[in-house]
Structures are given as structure tokens and as C-alpha cells.
CSV table of C-alpha atoms in Angstrom, one decimal:
chain,number,residue,atom,x,y,z
A,1,MET,CA,111.4,50.1,60.2
A,2,HIS,CA,114.6,51.5,58.9
A,3,LEU,CA,117.9,50.6,60.3
A,4,LEU,CA,120.7,53.3,60.6
A,5,PHE,CA,124.3,52.0,60.9
A,6,PRO,CA,127.7,54.0,61.0
A,7,CYS,CA,129.8,53.4,57.8
A,8,ASP,CA,133.5,52.4,57.7
A,9,PRO,CA,135.5,55.8,58.5
A,10,PHE,CA,137.5,55.1,55.4
A,11,ASN,CA,134.8,53.9,53.2
A,12,LYS,CA,131.4,55.4,53.2
A,13,SER,CA,129.9,52.7,51.1
A,14,SER,CA,130.7,49.9,53.5
A,15,VAL,CA,129.3,49.4,57.1
A,16,ASP,CA,131.8,49.6,60.0
A,17,ASP,CA,133.4,46.5,60.6
A,18,ASN,CA,131.9,46.1,64.0
A,19,TYR,CA,128.3,45.8,62.3
A,20,VAL,CA,129.3,43.7,59.4
A,21,GLU,CA,127.3,40.7,60.5
A,22,GLU,CA,124.2,42.7,61.5
A,23,TRP,CA,124.2,44.6,58.3
A,24,GLN,CA,124.3,41.3,56.4
A,25,ALA,CA,121.7,39.6,58.5
A,26,ALA,CA,119.3,42.5,58.1
A,27,THR,CA,119.9,42.8,54.5
A,28,ASP,CA,119.4,39.1,53.9
A,29,MET,CA,116.2,39.5,55.5
A,30,GLY,CA,115.2,42.3,53.3
A,31,MET,CA,115.1,45.0,56.0
A,32,ALA,CA,115.8,48.6,55.0
A,33,CYS,CA,119.3,49.8,55.8
A,34,SER,CA,121.1,53.1,55.6
A,35,LEU,CA,124.7,54.1,56.3
A,36,PHE,CA,126.0,57.5,57.7
A,37,SER,CA,129.4,58.8,58.5
A,38,PHE,CA,129.7,59.0,62.4
A,39,GLU,CA,132.7,61.4,61.9
A,40,ASP,CA,130.8,63.6,59.5
A,41,PHE,CA,127.9,63.7,62.1
A,42,GLU,CA,130.4,64.8,64.8
A,43,GLU,CA,131.2,67.6,62.5
A,44,GLY,CA,127.6,68.6,62.0
A,45,VAL,CA,127.0,66.8,58.8
A,46,PHE,CA,124.4,64.1,58.5
A,47,ARG,CA,123.7,62.5,55.1
A,48,PRO,CA,122.6,58.9,55.4
A,49,ARG,CA,122.8,56.7,52.2
A,50,PRO,CA,120.1,55.7,51.0
A,51,ALA,CA,118.3,58.8,52.2
A,52,LEU,CA,115.7,58.4,55.0
A,53,ALA,CA,112.1,58.7,53.6
A,54,ALA,CA,109.8,60.9,55.3
A,55,GLY,CA,107.6,59.1,57.8
A,56,GLU,CA,110.0,56.3,58.3
A,57,SER,CA,110.5,54.8,61.8
A,58,ILE,CA,114.4,54.4,62.2
A,59,VAL,CA,116.2,52.4,64.7
A,60,TYR,CA,119.8,53.5,65.1
A,61,ARG,CA,122.4,50.6,65.5
A,62,GLY,CA,125.8,52.0,66.3
A,63,TRP,CA,128.2,53.5,68.8
A,64,MET,CA,127.2,54.6,72.4
A,65,LEU,CA,126.3,58.3,72.4
A,66,ARG,CA,126.0,60.6,75.4
A,67,PRO,CA,122.4,61.8,75.6
A,68,GLU,CA,123.0,65.2,74.2
A,69,ARG,CA,124.6,63.7,71.0
A,70,TYR,CA,121.7,61.3,70.9
A,71,ALA,CA,119.4,64.2,70.8
A,72,ALA,CA,121.3,65.7,68.0
A,73,LEU,CA,120.9,62.5,66.1
A,74,PHE,CA,117.0,62.5,66.8
A,75,ASP,CA,117.0,66.0,65.5
A,76,ALA,CA,119.1,65.1,62.4
A,77,CYS,CA,116.5,62.2,61.5
A,78,ALA,CA,113.5,64.6,62.1
A,79,ALA,CA,115.1,67.2,59.8
A,80,GLN,CA,114.8,64.6,57.0
A,81,GLY,CA,111.1,64.0,58.0
A,82,ALA,CA,111.9,60.5,59.6
A,83,ARG,CA,111.7,59.6,63.4
A,84,LEU,CA,114.1,57.7,65.5
A,85,ASP,CA,111.9,55.1,67.4
A,86,THR,CA,113.4,55.8,70.7
A,87,ASP,CA,113.0,59.4,71.7
A,88,THR,CA,115.7,61.2,73.7
A,89,ALA,CA,114.1,60.8,77.0
A,90,GLN,CA,113.6,57.1,76.5
A,91,TYR,CA,117.3,56.7,75.4
A,92,ARG,CA,118.5,58.4,78.7
A,93,ARG,CA,116.0,56.3,80.7
A,94,CYS,CA,117.9,53.1,79.9
A,95,HIS,CA,121.3,54.6,79.3
A,96,HIS,CA,121.7,56.2,82.8
A,97,LEU,CA,121.3,53.8,85.7
A,98,PRO,CA,119.3,56.6,88.0
A,99,GLU,CA,116.7,56.8,85.3
A,100,TRP,CA,115.7,53.2,85.6
A,101,TYR,CA,116.5,52.3,89.1
A,102,ALA,CA,113.2,53.4,90.9
A,103,ALA,CA,111.1,51.2,88.6
A,104,CYS,CA,113.6,48.1,89.2
A,105,VAL,CA,114.6,48.8,93.0
A,106,ASP,CA,113.3,45.3,94.1
A,107,ASP,CA,115.3,43.7,91.4
A,108,THR,CA,118.7,45.2,91.4
A,109,PRO,CA,121.3,46.0,94.2
A,110,GLU,CA,120.7,49.0,96.6
A,111,THR,CA,122.5,52.1,95.2
A,112,VAL,CA,123.6,55.3,96.2
A,113,PHE,CA,123.8,58.2,93.9
A,114,ALA,CA,126.4,61.0,94.2
A,115,ALA,CA,128.0,63.7,92.4
A,116,ARG,CA,131.4,63.4,90.9
A,117,ASP,CA,132.8,65.7,93.7
A,118,ALA,CA,130.8,64.3,96.7
A,119,ASP,CA,132.2,63.0,99.9
A,120,PHE,CA,131.8,59.3,99.1
A,121,VAL,CA,132.5,58.4,102.6
A,122,ALA,CA,129.6,60.4,103.8
A,123,ALA,CA,127.4,59.3,101.0
A,124,VAL,CA,127.5,55.7,102.1
A,125,ALA,CA,127.6,56.5,106.1
A,126,GLY,CA,125.4,53.9,107.9
A,127,LYS,CA,125.2,51.3,104.9
A,128,ASP,CA,126.4,48.0,106.5
A,129,TRP,CA,127.3,46.5,103.0
A,130,PRO,CA,130.0,43.9,102.6
A,131,ALA,CA,131.7,46.1,99.8
A,132,PHE,CA,130.7,48.5,97.2
A,133,PHE,CA,130.5,48.3,93.5
A,134,VAL,CA,131.4,51.8,91.9
A,135,LYS,CA,130.4,53.0,88.3
A,136,ASP,CA,129.4,56.2,86.7
A,137,HIS,CA,126.0,56.3,85.1
A,138,VAL,CA,126.7,54.2,82.3
A,139,LYS,CA,129.8,52.0,82.8
A,140,SER,CA,132.0,50.4,85.4
A,141,LEU,CA,135.8,50.1,85.6
A,142,THR,CA,137.0,47.5,83.3
A,143,SER,CA,140.7,47.9,83.9
A,144,THR,CA,142.5,45.0,86.0
A,145,ARG,CA,141.7,47.0,89.3
A,146,GLY,CA,137.9,46.6,88.6
A,147,SER,CA,135.1,48.4,90.2
A,148,ILE,CA,134.9,46.9,93.6
A,149,ALA,CA,135.8,49.2,96.6
A,150,ALA,CA,136.5,46.8,99.6
A,151,THR,CA,135.9,50.1,102.0
A,152,ALA,CA,134.3,53.2,101.7
A,153,CYS,CA,137.7,55.2,101.5
A,154,GLU,CA,138.4,53.3,98.4
A,155,ILE,CA,135.4,54.6,96.4
A,156,ALA,CA,137.1,57.8,95.3
A,157,LEU,CA,140.2,55.8,94.0
A,158,VAL,CA,137.6,53.9,91.6
A,159,VAL,CA,136.1,57.0,90.5
A,160,ASP,CA,139.4,58.7,89.8
A,161,LEU,CA,140.4,55.7,87.6
A,162,ILE,CA,136.9,55.8,85.9
A,163,GLU,CA,137.7,59.3,85.1
A,164,GLN,CA,141.3,58.3,84.1
A,165,TYR,CA,140.3,55.5,81.7
A,166,ARG,CA,137.2,56.8,80.1
A,167,GLY,CA,138.2,60.5,80.1
A,168,ALA,CA,135.3,61.6,82.2
A,169,VAL,CA,132.6,60.5,84.7
A,170,GLU,CA,129.3,60.3,82.8
A,171,GLY,CA,126.4,61.7,84.8
A,172,GLY,CA,127.6,61.1,88.2
A,173,VAL,CA,128.7,58.3,90.5
A,174,CYS,CA,126.7,55.1,91.3
A,175,ILE,CA,127.7,53.3,94.5
A,176,ARG,CA,126.2,49.8,94.6
A,177,ARG,CA,125.8,47.2,97.4
A,178,TYR,CA,128.1,44.4,96.6
A,179,GLU,CA,126.3,41.0,96.0
A,180,THR,CA,128.0,37.8,95.6
A,181,LEU,CA,126.9,36.6,91.9
A,182,LEU,CA,127.6,33.3,90.2
A,183,PRO,CA,130.1,33.4,87.6
A,184,ASP,CA,129.1,32.4,83.9
A,185,THR,CA,125.4,33.1,84.7
A,186,GLU,CA,125.0,36.4,83.0
A,187,GLU,CA,122.5,36.6,80.3
A,188,ARG,CA,121.5,39.3,78.0
A,189,TYR,CA,117.9,39.7,77.1
A,190,PHE,CA,116.2,42.5,75.0
A,191,SER,CA,112.9,44.3,75.3
A,192,TRP,CA,111.6,45.2,71.8
A,193,HIS,CA,108.2,47.2,72.1
A,194,SER,CA,107.5,46.0,75.7
A,195,ARG,CA,108.0,42.4,74.8
A,196,ALA,CA,111.1,40.5,76.3
A,197,TYR,CA,113.2,38.2,74.0
A,198,GLY,CA,115.8,35.8,74.9
A,199,ARG,CA,118.3,34.1,72.3
A,200,HIS,CA,117.1,30.7,73.5
A,201,GLY,CA,113.5,31.7,73.3
A,202,SER,CA,112.0,31.6,76.9
A,203,VAL,CA,112.6,34.3,79.3
A,204,PRO,CA,112.2,34.6,83.1
A,205,ALA,CA,109.1,36.0,84.5
A,206,MET,CA,111.2,38.9,86.0
A,207,VAL,CA,112.6,40.0,82.8
A,208,ALA,CA,109.2,39.8,81.3
A,209,SER,CA,108.0,42.2,84.0
A,210,ILE,CA,110.7,44.7,83.4
A,211,ALA,CA,110.1,44.8,79.8
A,212,ALA,CA,106.6,45.7,80.6
A,213,ARG,CA,107.2,48.4,83.0
A,214,ILE,CA,110.2,50.3,81.4
A,215,ASP,CA,109.0,53.2,79.1
A,216,SER,CA,111.2,52.6,76.1
A,217,PRO,CA,110.8,50.6,72.8
A,218,PHE,CA,114.0,49.0,72.7
A,219,PHE,CA,116.4,47.9,75.7
A,220,SER,CA,118.9,45.4,76.9
A,221,ILE,CA,118.3,43.6,80.2
A,222,ASP,CA,121.2,41.8,82.2
A,223,ILE,CA,120.4,39.4,84.5
A,224,VAL,CA,122.7,37.3,86.7
A,225,SER,CA,122.0,34.6,89.4
A,226,SER,CA,123.1,35.3,93.0
A,227,ASP,CA,124.6,32.9,95.5
A,228,LYS,CA,121.2,33.0,97.3
A,229,GLY,CA,119.7,31.4,94.3
A,230,GLN,CA,117.9,34.7,93.1
A,231,LEU,CA,118.0,36.5,89.5
A,232,ARG,CA,119.3,40.1,89.8
A,233,LEU,CA,119.0,42.8,87.4
A,234,ILE,CA,122.7,44.1,86.9
A,235,GLU,CA,122.0,46.6,84.1
A,236,LEU,CA,119.6,48.0,81.5
A,237,GLY,CA,121.0,49.6,78.6
A,238,ASP,CA,119.5,51.4,75.3
A,239,GLY,CA,119.2,48.5,72.8
A,240,GLN,CA,120.4,50.5,69.9
A,241,VAL,CA,124.0,50.8,71.5
A,242,SER,CA,124.0,47.6,73.3
A,243,ASP,CA,126.4,44.6,72.5
A,244,ARG,CA,124.6,41.5,71.1
A,245,LYS,CA,126.9,39.6,73.4
A,246,GLN,CA,125.9,35.8,73.1
A,247,TRP,CA,123.1,36.6,70.4
A,248,THR,CA,123.9,35.7,66.8
A,249,ALA,CA,123.4,38.6,64.4
A,250,PRO,CA,120.3,36.6,62.7
A,251,GLN,CA,118.6,35.9,66.0
A,252,PHE,CA,119.1,39.7,66.9
A,253,MET,CA,117.5,40.8,63.6
A,254,ALA,CA,114.8,38.2,63.5
A,255,MET,CA,113.6,39.8,67.0
A,256,LEU,CA,113.8,43.4,65.3
A,257,ALA,CA,111.5,42.1,62.4
A,258,GLN,CA,108.7,41.4,65.0
A,259,VAL,CA,107.3,44.8,64.7
């Protein structure tokens, strides 16, 4: 396995500041690492340093990419004879909520999917939900206003604000049943080649089950406790672009060393 990190935009020989701890932990463990310029890649130039060797399995560790840009990165690695461990379909499967929802429907809040220009009030007609949690296929609204719509009529306002703050609505709109979740209970787990990992060692049975049923080599699993005493799946994300959250860099890299 070979890790691929973005370099500092102003110094191509140094890793981006956001990944310094992970780079250090990986190199301390003797893991192969390369840097590439994300800015050059966006301009059509892909030149990792050190170069990727033919036949190597690559794990990208960097900025979130839209699926079409991830496909371009996959192709760029393939052009050098290497292969990203996660293919484009697998990346999309964990990056976009509608892709994984059917496989986890019993573990996560009920969700209605709609196009950006849909009639949102009509989309949730007949849903006797206490409120609505609104996001696009990837992220929720993280401004002060937040993603909760108290009524169906407020859904459009949240969508407008997502578009304003993020520049675009990615994929489409997800309208989720609001559930009361306990504060300070969110925990991020990771699935690495179908095995679930937690920063404290043990993982709930539900997490292990999710890790086994989703066809992707590396993804994050966010779990929260509800006020009814249940564990609820809030989000999956491609592991290559997921924050570590409470995980230390050495913990994270020790997991990736388990190939």
C-alpha cells in the first residue's frame, strides 16, 4: 500500500499542513508515501513525488472530491500503472447518501430524496415527522441556522442556504426524518477492507455489520445514540477524505497498516 497526500500549495516538497500529523505517523511506521500538487492536478497535471510504481495499490488521503474529479484521479494513477484501492463506484457509494441508504435503511433515519428544483412540500406530503433534517448528498448546513426545518415549508430555505454557503447543491437533496439524538455521543468508526475499527478497540455489532455489507474498501461510519437508547447511523463517508475526528494520527495509520 502506498499513501498519496496533497502537498503544501506553496512548497511542493512538504505535505499540506492539514496532513502533517498523518504524514509523520505514516513515515514513522515505514509506510510508502508520495506528494502531489492538488492545484496542478486541477489544471490537468499529475506528478507524484516519489513517482508511483507500476502495480502499487494507492490510498488517497486528502481533500474531498466530487465523484467526477475522483474518477480523474483514479485515471491519473492508472496512467502511471498504479491503482487507487477504492474505485470510482465505491467512492460514490460512500460519498453520496442515496448510494448507501438502501443497504442501511434499518439503521438510519428515514429519508426522502429529491432533485434541487423539486417541490419539497409535495415530496414529504403524508410524512408525519416531528421535523426535517435537510442536506445535499454529501453535507448538511453548518452555518448558525443549521439544517433542521421545523416545517415542510422551511425545507426550501435550508436548501437555498446550502447552495449559498457551499456554492452548489451536490447530487440532490436529502430530507431526513428528525430524530432526537443525545449530545456528545457521536463516534466515528472506520471500515478497512470489510473489518470495522474503533479508536478504543471494540466496535458495536451494528458497526461491524455495516462494515461487512458495504462494498467499499475504506469508509467512515458515524454513529450516535438516540433518546430511545438505540445506536443510529448518521453518515457514511469515503475513508480517504473523512476527517479523523477523535482518532490520533498514529491510531489511524496503525489501522491502515492492517492490510
